[in-house]
Coordinates of C-alpha atoms in Angstrom, one line a residue:
Chain M
M28 CA -24.9 53.1 56.4
I29 CA -28.4 50.9 57.4
F30 CA -28.2 47.1 56.2
T31 CA -31.2 47.6 53.8
E32 CA -29.9 50.7 52.4
L33 CA -27.2 49.4 51.1
H34 CA -28.5 46.4 50.1
S35 CA -30.7 48.2 47.7
Q36 CA -27.3 49.6 46.4
V37 CA -25.5 46.5 46.1
R38 CA -28.4 45.2 44.7
Y39 CA -28.6 48.1 41.8
K40 CA -25.0 48.4 41.0
T41 CA -25.2 44.9 40.1
D42 CA -28.3 45.0 38.5
H43 CA -26.8 47.9 36.1
G44 CA -23.0 46.5 35.5
L45 CA -24.5 43.1 34.5
R46 CA -27.2 44.5 32.0
N47 CA -24.4 47.0 30.8
I48 CA -22.2 43.7 29.8
I49 CA -25.1 41.8 28.4
D50 CA -26.7 44.9 26.6
I51 CA -23.3 45.5 24.8
L52 CA -23.2 42.0 23.2
P53 CA -23.3 42.4 19.5
N54 CA -26.9 40.3 18.3
H55 CA -25.6 37.5 16.7
A56 CA -27.3 35.0 18.4
A57 CA -30.3 37.1 19.8
S58 CA -32.3 34.3 22.2
L59 CA -28.8 33.2 23.8
K60 CA -28.4 37.3 24.1
S61 CA -32.2 36.8 26.1
A62 CA -32.0 34.0 27.2
M63 CA -28.5 35.2 29.2
H64 CA -30.5 38.6 30.5
Y65 CA -33.6 36.6 31.6
A66 CA -31.3 34.6 33.4
L67 CA -29.5 36.9 34.9
L68 CA -31.1 39.9 36.0
A69 CA -34.9 38.0 37.0
G70 CA -35.0 39.6 39.9
G71 CA -32.3 37.7 42.3
K72 CA -31.9 38.8 45.8
R73 CA -28.3 39.5 44.9
T74 CA -27.3 38.0 49.0
R75 CA -23.9 36.8 47.2
P76 CA -22.9 41.0 46.2
L77 CA -24.2 42.0 49.4
L78 CA -22.1 39.8 51.5
V79 CA -18.7 40.8 48.8
Y80 CA -20.0 44.6 49.7
L81 CA -20.5 44.1 53.9
M82 CA -17.1 42.8 54.1
G83 CA -15.3 44.4 51.4
E84 CA -16.3 48.1 53.5
T85 CA -15.5 46.3 56.4
I86 CA -12.0 46.0 55.1
A87 CA -11.6 48.5 53.0
A88 CA -11.6 46.4 49.7
E89 CA -11.8 49.5 46.9
E90 CA -15.4 49.8 45.3
A91 CA -14.4 48.7 41.9
D92 CA -12.9 45.7 43.1
M93 CA -16.4 44.3 44.8
L94 CA -18.1 45.4 41.6
T95 CA -16.2 42.6 39.7
I96 CA -16.2 40.1 42.1
S97 CA -20.0 40.2 42.6
M98 CA -20.7 40.7 39.1
A99 CA -18.9 37.2 38.3
I100 CA -19.9 35.3 41.3
E101 CA -23.4 36.2 40.5
C102 CA -22.7 35.2 36.7
I103 CA -22.0 31.8 38.2
H104 CA -25.3 31.9 40.4
A105 CA -27.1 32.3 37.7
Y106 CA -26.3 29.7 35.8
S107 CA -26.4 26.9 38.3
L108 CA -29.9 28.3 38.6
V109 CA -30.8 27.7 35.3
H110 CA -28.8 24.6 34.5
D111 CA -30.5 23.1 38.1
D112 CA -33.4 24.3 36.5
L113 CA -33.6 21.7 34.1
P114 CA -36.1 18.4 32.9
A115 CA -33.1 16.6 33.8
M116 CA -32.2 18.2 37.4
D117 CA -35.0 19.4 39.3
D118 CA -37.0 20.3 36.9
D119 CA -38.4 22.8 38.3
D120 CA -40.7 25.5 36.0
L121 CA -40.8 28.5 38.1
R122 CA -38.4 30.4 39.5
R123 CA -38.9 33.5 41.8
G124 CA -41.9 33.4 40.6
K125 CA -41.3 33.5 37.3
P126 CA -40.8 30.8 34.3
T127 CA -37.8 29.1 34.5
C128 CA -35.1 30.3 31.9
H129 CA -36.0 26.4 29.7
M130 CA -39.6 27.3 30.5
A131 CA -39.2 30.6 28.9
Y132 CA -36.8 29.7 25.9
D133 CA -36.0 26.3 25.7
E134 CA -34.1 23.7 26.5
A135 CA -31.5 24.0 24.1
T136 CA -31.1 27.6 24.9
A137 CA -31.0 27.2 28.4
I138 CA -27.9 24.7 28.8
L139 CA -26.4 27.4 26.3
A140 CA -27.3 30.7 28.5
G141 CA -25.9 28.8 31.7
D142 CA -22.7 27.6 29.8
A143 CA -22.0 31.3 28.5
L144 CA -22.6 32.7 31.6
Q145 CA -19.6 30.4 33.8
S146 CA -17.8 32.1 30.7
L147 CA -18.9 35.4 31.1
A148 CA -17.6 34.9 35.2
F149 CA -14.4 34.6 33.8
T150 CA -14.0 37.6 31.3
L151 CA -15.2 39.5 34.0
L152 CA -12.6 38.8 36.8
A153 CA -10.1 38.9 33.6
D154 CA -10.8 42.0 32.1
H155 CA -13.2 43.8 34.1
P156 CA -12.2 47.5 35.5
M157 CA -10.5 46.9 38.9
S158 CA -8.1 48.8 41.1
S159 CA -4.6 48.5 40.6
F160 CA -4.3 46.0 43.7
G161 CA -7.0 44.0 42.5
N162 CA -5.0 44.0 38.8
E163 CA -2.4 41.8 40.4
N164 CA -4.5 39.7 42.1
R165 CA -6.9 38.8 38.8
I166 CA -5.6 35.2 38.6
K167 CA -6.3 34.3 42.3
L168 CA -9.8 35.1 41.9
V169 CA -9.7 33.2 39.0
S170 CA -8.2 30.1 41.5
I171 CA -10.6 30.8 43.6
L172 CA -13.9 31.5 41.9
A173 CA -13.2 28.0 39.2
K174 CA -12.5 26.1 41.6
S175 CA -15.5 27.0 43.5
A176 CA -18.2 26.5 41.1
G177 CA -16.3 22.8 39.6
Y178 CA -16.1 19.4 40.8
L179 CA -14.8 20.7 44.1
G180 CA -17.1 22.9 45.0
M181 CA -21.0 23.7 43.8
C182 CA -21.1 21.0 40.8
G183 CA -19.8 18.0 43.4
G184 CA -22.7 19.3 45.4
Q185 CA -25.1 19.6 42.9
A186 CA -24.3 15.7 41.7
I187 CA -24.0 14.7 45.5
D188 CA -28.0 15.9 45.5
L189 CA -28.8 14.1 42.4
Q190 CA -27.1 11.1 44.0
S191 CA -28.7 11.1 47.3
T192 CA -32.1 12.2 46.1
G193 CA -34.7 9.5 47.1
R194 CA -33.1 7.9 49.7
A195 CA -31.7 8.8 53.3
I196 CA -28.1 10.2 53.8
S197 CA -26.1 11.1 57.1
L198 CA -26.2 14.7 58.9
A199 CA -22.3 14.6 57.7
E200 CA -23.2 14.0 54.5
L201 CA -26.0 16.4 54.3
T202 CA -23.7 19.0 55.1
Q203 CA -20.8 18.1 53.2
L204 CA -23.8 18.2 50.3
H205 CA -24.6 21.7 51.2
Q206 CA -21.3 22.9 51.7
L207 CA -20.3 22.3 48.2
K208 CA -23.4 23.0 46.5
T209 CA -24.4 26.5 48.1
G210 CA -21.1 26.7 50.8
A211 CA -18.5 26.5 48.0
L212 CA -19.8 29.9 46.2
L213 CA -20.1 31.7 49.6
C214 CA -16.9 31.0 50.4
A215 CA -15.7 32.5 47.3
C216 CA -17.4 35.7 48.1
A217 CA -15.2 36.0 51.8
E218 CA -11.5 34.4 49.4
M219 CA -11.9 36.5 46.8
V220 CA -12.8 40.0 48.2
T221 CA -9.9 39.2 51.3
T222 CA -7.6 38.3 47.8
V223 CA -8.0 42.2 47.2
S224 CA -8.5 44.1 50.8
P225 CA -4.5 45.0 51.2
G226 CA -3.1 44.4 54.4
L227 CA -5.5 41.7 55.5
S228 CA -3.7 39.0 58.1
H229 CA -4.7 35.3 56.8
I230 CA -5.6 34.4 60.8
H231 CA -9.2 37.1 59.8
A232 CA -8.6 36.1 56.1
N233 CA -9.5 32.4 57.4
A234 CA -11.9 34.4 59.9
F235 CA -14.5 35.6 57.5
V236 CA -14.2 32.7 55.2
D237 CA -15.1 30.5 58.6
Y238 CA -18.3 32.8 58.8
A239 CA -19.2 32.7 55.4
R240 CA -18.8 28.9 55.9
L241 CA -21.3 29.1 58.8
I242 CA -23.6 31.3 56.8
G243 CA -24.1 29.2 54.1
L244 CA -25.6 26.2 56.5
I245 CA -27.4 28.9 57.9
F246 CA -28.7 29.8 54.7
Q247 CA -29.5 26.2 53.9
I248 CA -31.4 25.1 56.8
Q249 CA -33.6 28.1 56.8
D250 CA -34.8 27.7 52.8
D251 CA -35.3 23.9 53.9
I252 CA -36.9 25.0 56.5
L253 CA -39.2 27.6 54.2
D254 CA -40.1 24.6 52.0
V255 CA -42.0 23.6 55.0
E256 CA -43.6 26.6 56.8
G257 CA -43.1 29.2 53.8
H258 CA -45.6 30.1 51.5
S259 CA -45.6 29.5 47.8
D260 CA -46.7 33.4 46.5
V261 CA -43.6 34.5 48.7
I262 CA -40.8 31.9 48.3
G263 CA -41.4 31.9 44.6
K264 CA -42.0 28.2 44.6
P265 CA -44.3 25.4 45.6
Q266 CA -44.2 24.6 49.5
G267 CA -43.3 21.0 50.0
S268 CA -41.6 20.5 46.8
D269 CA -38.4 19.1 48.1
L270 CA -40.0 17.0 50.4
E271 CA -41.7 15.8 47.1
Q272 CA -39.4 15.2 45.0
G273 CA -37.3 12.8 47.9
K274 CA -34.8 16.0 48.1
N275 CA -32.5 15.4 51.9
T276 CA -33.0 18.1 53.9
F277 CA -32.3 19.7 57.3
P278 CA -36.0 18.8 58.9
A279 CA -36.5 15.6 57.0
L280 CA -33.5 13.9 58.8
L281 CA -33.8 16.3 62.1
G282 CA -37.4 17.0 62.7
L283 CA -38.1 20.5 62.5
H284 CA -38.1 21.3 65.9
S285 CA -33.8 19.8 65.5
A286 CA -33.4 22.3 62.8
K287 CA -34.5 24.7 63.9
E288 CA -32.4 24.7 67.2
E289 CA -29.2 24.1 64.7
L290 CA -30.4 26.9 63.2
A291 CA -29.6 28.7 66.3
K292 CA -26.5 27.5 67.4
L293 CA -25.0 28.7 63.9
H294 CA -26.6 31.7 64.5
Q295 CA -25.0 31.8 67.7
Q296 CA -21.7 30.3 66.0
A297 CA -21.7 33.1 62.8
L298 CA -22.2 36.1 65.1
Q299 CA -19.3 34.9 68.0
A300 CA -17.1 35.0 64.8
L301 CA -17.9 38.1 63.5
A302 CA -17.5 39.1 67.4
G303 CA -13.6 38.4 67.2
L304 CA -12.1 40.0 64.4
P305 CA -10.8 44.3 65.1
Y306 CA -13.2 45.7 62.9
N307 CA -16.4 47.3 63.1
T308 CA -19.0 44.2 62.3
E309 CA -22.3 45.5 62.5
A310 CA -23.6 45.6 59.0
L311 CA -22.5 41.9 59.2
S312 CA -24.0 41.3 62.1
A313 CA -27.3 42.5 60.8
F314 CA -26.5 40.4 57.7
T315 CA -26.9 37.0 59.5
D316 CA -29.6 37.8 61.5
F317 CA -31.5 39.0 57.8
V318 CA -30.6 35.6 56.0
V319 CA -31.6 34.0 59.5
K320 CA -35.1 35.7 59.7
R321 CA -35.5 35.5 55.3
D322 CA -39.4 34.7 54.5
H323 CA -38.1 33.9 50.9
Chain H
M28 CA 10.6 15.5 13.9
I29 CA 8.3 14.3 11.6
F30 CA 4.7 15.4 12.1
T31 CA 2.9 12.3 13.3
E32 CA 6.1 11.4 15.8
L33 CA 5.5 14.7 17.3
H34 CA 1.4 13.5 17.5
S35 CA 1.7 10.6 19.1
Q36 CA 3.8 13.0 21.3
V37 CA 1.2 15.5 22.0
R38 CA -1.6 13.0 22.2
Y39 CA 0.3 11.1 25.0
K40 CA 1.2 13.8 27.0
T41 CA -2.7 16.1 27.0
D42 CA -4.1 12.7 27.8
H43 CA -1.4 11.6 30.3
G44 CA -1.3 14.9 32.3
L45 CA -5.5 15.2 31.9
R46 CA -5.8 12.2 33.3
N47 CA -3.8 12.4 36.7
I48 CA -5.9 15.4 36.7
I49 CA -8.9 13.8 37.0
D50 CA -7.6 10.8 39.2
I51 CA -6.3 13.1 42.0
L52 CA -9.9 14.4 43.0
P53 CA -11.9 13.2 45.9
N54 CA -14.1 10.6 45.3
H55 CA -17.1 12.8 47.1
A56 CA -19.4 12.2 43.4
A57 CA -18.0 9.5 42.0
S58 CA -20.5 9.1 39.0
L59 CA -19.5 12.9 38.0
K60 CA -15.3 12.3 38.4
S61 CA -16.4 9.4 36.2
A62 CA -18.4 10.8 33.9
M63 CA -15.5 13.9 33.2
H64 CA -13.2 11.4 32.6
Y65 CA -15.4 9.8 30.3
A66 CA -15.1 12.7 28.6
L67 CA -11.9 14.1 28.8
L68 CA -10.4 10.4 28.0
A69 CA -12.7 9.1 25.0
G70 CA -10.1 9.1 22.3
G71 CA -9.9 12.6 20.7
K72 CA -7.5 12.9 18.1
R73 CA -6.1 16.5 20.7
T74 CA -6.3 19.0 17.2
R75 CA -6.1 21.7 19.8
P76 CA -3.5 20.9 21.4
L77 CA -1.4 18.8 18.5
L78 CA -2.0 23.0 17.4
V79 CA -0.7 24.4 20.1
Y80 CA 2.5 22.7 19.8
L81 CA 3.4 23.3 16.1
M82 CA 3.0 27.0 16.8
G83 CA 4.4 26.7 19.9
E84 CA 7.5 24.5 19.0
T85 CA 8.0 27.3 16.0
I86 CA 8.0 30.3 17.8
A87 CA 10.2 29.1 21.3
A88 CA 7.6 28.3 23.8
E89 CA 8.1 26.7 27.1
E90 CA 6.8 23.1 27.0
A91 CA 4.8 23.4 30.6
D92 CA 3.2 26.5 28.6
M93 CA 2.6 24.5 26.0
L94 CA 1.5 21.3 27.9
T95 CA -1.4 23.6 30.2
I96 CA -3.2 25.6 27.3
S97 CA -3.3 22.3 25.4
M98 CA -4.8 20.7 28.6
A99 CA -7.2 23.6 29.1
I100 CA -8.7 23.7 25.8
E101 CA -9.2 20.2 25.5
C102 CA -11.1 20.9 29.0
I103 CA -13.5 23.5 26.5
H104 CA -13.6 21.2 23.9
A105 CA -14.5 17.8 25.8
Y106 CA -17.3 20.0 27.9
S107 CA -18.6 21.8 24.1
L108 CA -19.0 18.1 22.8
V109 CA -20.8 16.4 26.1
H110 CA -23.6 19.4 25.8
D111 CA -23.4 19.6 21.7
D112 CA -24.4 16.1 22.2
L113 CA -27.5 16.5 24.6
P114 CA -31.0 14.7 23.7
A115 CA -32.4 19.1 23.8
M116 CA -29.6 19.5 21.2
D117 CA -28.4 17.3 18.6
D118 CA -29.5 14.3 20.1
D119 CA -26.1 12.1 19.1
D120 CA -25.8 8.6 20.7
L121 CA -22.4 8.2 19.6
R122 CA -19.6 10.2 19.5
R123 CA -16.0 8.8 18.3
G124 CA -17.8 5.2 17.9
K125 CA -18.7 5.1 21.9
P126 CA -21.9 5.5 23.5
T127 CA -21.9 9.8 24.3
C128 CA -21.9 10.7 27.8
H129 CA -25.5 11.2 28.6
M130 CA -25.7 7.8 27.0
A131 CA -23.3 6.5 29.2
Y132 CA -24.2 8.1 32.4
D133 CA -27.5 10.1 32.6
E134 CA -28.5 13.8 31.7
A135 CA -28.5 14.8 34.6
T136 CA -24.7 13.9 35.0
A137 CA -23.6 15.1 31.6
I138 CA -24.7 18.6 31.7
L139 CA -22.9 18.6 35.4
A140 CA -20.0 17.4 33.7
G141 CA -19.8 19.5 30.7
D142 CA -20.3 22.1 33.4
A143 CA -17.7 21.0 36.0
L144 CA -14.8 20.4 32.4
Q145 CA -15.4 24.2 31.7
S146 CA -14.6 25.1 35.6
L147 CA -11.5 23.1 35.7
A148 CA -10.5 25.1 32.2
F149 CA -10.1 27.8 33.9
T150 CA -8.5 26.5 37.2
L151 CA -5.3 25.0 35.4
L152 CA -4.9 28.5 33.5
A153 CA -4.3 29.5 36.9
D154 CA -2.8 27.1 38.9
H155 CA -1.3 24.5 36.9
P156 CA 2.6 24.9 36.3
M157 CA 3.7 27.1 33.5
S158 CA 7.3 28.8 32.9
S159 CA 7.9 32.7 34.4
F160 CA 7.1 33.6 31.8
G161 CA 3.9 31.8 31.3
N162 CA 2.8 32.6 35.1
E163 CA 3.0 36.5 34.2
N164 CA 0.6 35.9 31.5
R165 CA -1.4 33.6 33.3
I166 CA -5.2 36.5 33.0
K167 CA -4.7 37.2 29.5
L168 CA -5.0 33.3 28.7
V169 CA -8.0 33.2 30.9
S170 CA -9.6 36.2 28.8
I171 CA -8.3 34.6 26.1
L172 CA -10.2 31.7 26.3
A173 CA -13.5 32.8 28.3
K174 CA -14.1 35.1 25.6
S175 CA -13.5 32.5 22.5
A176 CA -15.6 29.5 25.1
G177 CA -19.0 31.9 25.6
Y178 CA -21.1 34.0 23.7
L179 CA -18.9 36.3 21.5
G180 CA -17.3 32.4 20.7
M181 CA -17.9 28.7 21.0
C182 CA -21.9 28.8 22.8
G183 CA -22.5 32.0 20.0
G184 CA -21.9 29.8 17.5
Q185 CA -23.7 26.7 18.7
A186 CA -27.0 29.0 19.4
I187 CA -26.3 30.3 15.6
D188 CA -26.4 26.6 14.4
L189 CA -29.3 25.4 17.0
Q190 CA -31.5 28.7 15.1
S191 CA -30.3 28.3 11.5
T192 CA -31.0 24.6 11.8
G193 CA -34.0 23.1 9.1
R194 CA -34.0 26.5 7.4
A195 CA -31.8 28.3 4.4
I196 CA -28.4 30.4 5.5
S197 CA -26.4 32.3 3.3
L198 CA -22.6 31.6 2.7
A199 CA -22.0 34.8 5.1
E200 CA -24.0 33.2 7.6
L201 CA -22.4 29.7 7.7
T202 CA -18.9 31.1 7.4
Q203 CA -20.1 33.5 10.9
L204 CA -21.1 30.5 12.1
H205 CA -18.2 28.0 11.7
Q206 CA -15.8 30.6 12.8
L207 CA -18.0 31.3 16.2
K208 CA -18.6 27.3 16.9
T209 CA -15.3 26.2 15.9
G210 CA -12.7 28.3 14.1
A211 CA -12.8 30.8 17.6
L212 CA -11.7 28.1 20.0
L213 CA -8.7 27.3 16.9
C214 CA -8.0 31.2 17.1
A215 CA -7.9 31.2 21.0
C216 CA -4.9 28.1 20.7
A217 CA -2.9 31.2 18.6
E218 CA -3.7 33.7 20.7
M219 CA -2.8 31.7 23.5
V220 CA 0.3 29.9 22.5
T221 CA 1.4 33.4 21.0
T222 CA 1.3 35.0 24.4
V223 CA 3.0 32.9 25.8
S224 CA 6.4 33.2 23.7
P225 CA 8.4 35.9 24.1
G226 CA 10.0 38.2 21.0
L227 CA 7.2 37.6 18.9
S228 CA 5.8 40.7 17.1
H229 CA 2.2 41.6 17.3
I230 CA 2.5 41.3 13.2
H231 CA 3.7 37.8 13.5
A232 CA 1.3 36.8 16.8
N233 CA -1.8 37.9 14.5
A234 CA 0.1 35.8 11.5
F235 CA -0.4 32.6 13.4
V236 CA -4.1 33.7 14.5
D237 CA -5.2 34.3 11.0
Y238 CA -3.6 30.9 9.7
A239 CA -5.6 29.4 13.0
R240 CA -9.1 31.2 11.6
L241 CA -8.4 29.6 8.1
I242 CA -7.8 25.8 9.8
G243 CA -11.0 26.6 11.4
L244 CA -12.6 26.9 8.1
I245 CA -11.0 24.2 6.7
F246 CA -11.8 22.0 9.4
Q247 CA -15.6 22.8 9.5
I248 CA -15.4 22.3 5.5
Q249 CA -13.5 19.2 5.6
D250 CA -16.0 18.2 8.3
D251 CA -19.1 18.7 6.1
I252 CA -17.6 16.4 3.0
L253 CA -16.8 13.9 5.5
D254 CA -20.5 13.4 6.6
V255 CA -21.4 13.0 2.9
E256 CA -18.8 10.8 1.6
G257 CA -17.4 9.2 4.6
H258 CA -17.2 5.8 6.2
S259 CA -19.4 5.8 9.2
D260 CA -17.3 3.6 10.8
V261 CA -15.2 5.5 10.5
I262 CA -16.1 8.7 11.3
G263 CA -17.5 7.6 14.4
K264 CA -21.2 8.7 13.0
P265 CA -24.3 7.9 10.9
Q266 CA -22.8 8.7 7.5
G267 CA -25.6 12.0 6.3
S268 CA -26.3 12.7 10.0
D269 CA -26.1 16.2 9.7
L270 CA -28.1 16.4 6.4
E271 CA -30.6 14.0 8.1
Q272 CA -30.7 17.0 10.4
G273 CA -31.2 19.9 8.7
K274 CA -28.2 21.2 9.3
N275 CA -26.7 24.4 7.3
T276 CA -23.6 22.3 5.8
F277 CA -21.0 23.8 3.1
P278 CA -21.8 20.7 0.6
A279 CA -25.5 21.4 1.1
L280 CA -24.9 25.9 0.0
L281 CA -22.1 25.4 -2.3
G282 CA -23.0 21.4 -3.4
L283 CA -19.9 19.0 -3.3
H284 CA -17.6 19.9 -5.6
S285 CA -18.0 24.0 -5.5
A286 CA -16.9 22.8 -1.2
K287 CA -14.2 21.1 -2.4
E288 CA -13.1 23.8 -4.4
E289 CA -13.6 26.0 -1.6
L290 CA -11.4 23.9 0.5
A291 CA -9.0 23.9 -1.5
K292 CA -8.2 27.3 -2.2
L293 CA -8.6 28.1 1.8
H294 CA -5.5 25.2 1.8
Q295 CA -3.3 27.1 -0.6
Q296 CA -4.4 30.4 1.5
A297 CA -3.1 28.8 4.6
L298 CA -0.1 27.6 3.2
Q299 CA 0.4 31.2 1.7
A300 CA 0.1 32.2 5.5
L301 CA 3.0 30.0 6.8
A302 CA 5.3 30.9 4.1
G303 CA 4.8 34.5 4.7
L304 CA 6.8 33.9 8.2
P305 CA 10.5 33.8 9.3
Y306 CA 10.0 30.8 11.0
N307 CA 10.5 26.9 9.3
T308 CA 6.8 26.1 9.3
E309 CA 7.5 22.3 7.8
A310 CA 5.4 21.0 10.2
L311 CA 2.7 23.5 9.9
S312 CA 1.9 22.6 6.4
A313 CA 2.0 18.9 7.3
F314 CA -0.7 19.9 9.6
T315 CA -2.4 21.9 7.2
D316 CA -2.0 19.1 4.7
F317 CA -3.6 16.6 7.2
V318 CA -6.0 17.7 8.2
V319 CA -7.3 19.1 4.9
K320 CA -7.5 15.0 4.0
R321 CA -7.9 13.3 7.0
D322 CA -10.5 11.1 6.7
H323 CA -12.6 11.0 10.2

């Protein structure tokens, strides 16, 4: 299957699955339910589910397991965007060209929507249909996702980001920041889908996680470059907003030219990581190119 | 064992366990780590762990399982207090007589501390030592806790609370609000500890959950009464603050006298629920009296 076709299918499946989960909730707190729907279904690219499916199809994971993992990871991702956009955090009014959750609703509802989406991620890992092999491994998935979302992952990374905004940090610190803030959740995609793929060797499972780690850095460097070179109406937020907020970025630290060289180097490393695996990784190679070349 | 002695032991064990979990975290985001420590270990009464241990000892649950459940539930409880106190929510400066988390740190750190504590709750249920029977039932615990914390429980209740502040609601609505906001997590204590108690019948497990539901309402009505009658320096927050914020409370809806009558009625119902169980529920009866008569 060609890469863009799979991406459409993954978006459809993930959106459809998440919409159903929200729709069946009772209406006792209608604004909160609506805000959760808004945050989850506001047109995300579903990059993480795409990575789950690309890897999962490569190593023969079951459809139900890939879908449940994708939905859970998107709940965590969506909650993190809602909280990151809050006035006390990055104070963003727009996300993907639309009002952020606290602008469309209010701050209290946005905080609660994020909180409830985090809980929902774990409800999905505990209760959403999975294959029999997936069922046996649910608690491992909870362990992976909780660790990657918390202090040792995403929340820790966001805290370092806030601490270091407005002051210069080293390349090593910036790399750690992004490995936690963005990388941890992408690594969790790889760890979770390899967990539900029977017969995969530890060495190959680790290679998939290493690949996901590289994708995380590539993703972030390209994000930073887009903040310098992208068009506001394409990237869905004001161009130059990172710079304006005093954020540490790879172009700010290395210069734009060197940031692009670093991106090209990581691109090659990621392709090499795939080439070493005894699977057909053509679609994952195409995904790697997509992440490097995306314009939003 | 007399009731107060068990309470001291439970506080010690829970505090000790949680302190160790935070202390071993690396220091990459020192403020966030410190805020998590502050939120978790700021002198909570550990009412929920006490309920877990009181029930668990009654039905022969294992020590390791009771401790893990207690620590997880306190992470959820602590995160909810941090977020509820935020300026966009209840805007409280004091909690248990100390500055709230966002006053002691800042709003962004408080939001992240809450988020990371929620993740930590699920990390504990997935990874913290449990008995072999507890191990087999970890994913059921995740399911129970995630549901009770999210839209169908605590977050949903807090959203209803915010929606209904400043406008009159019915007794049925107020009861639902509290059953979700406070009751869901107390019911989760009972559901979790009965889940890890081998040999317990469904009927008796349900009776423990019904008892916990009554305790939730008793707890809340007494909270509302303390807001009217308590002393600020004992309850740890300004007396009358619910009234001032336009919160719906049982005394505001029923009058103070009828609220006390309702409390007495629920007290009797809870004692009757215990009396119907084929266990020694003397300590749980003492706990029921403690919740009814507490002054903070």
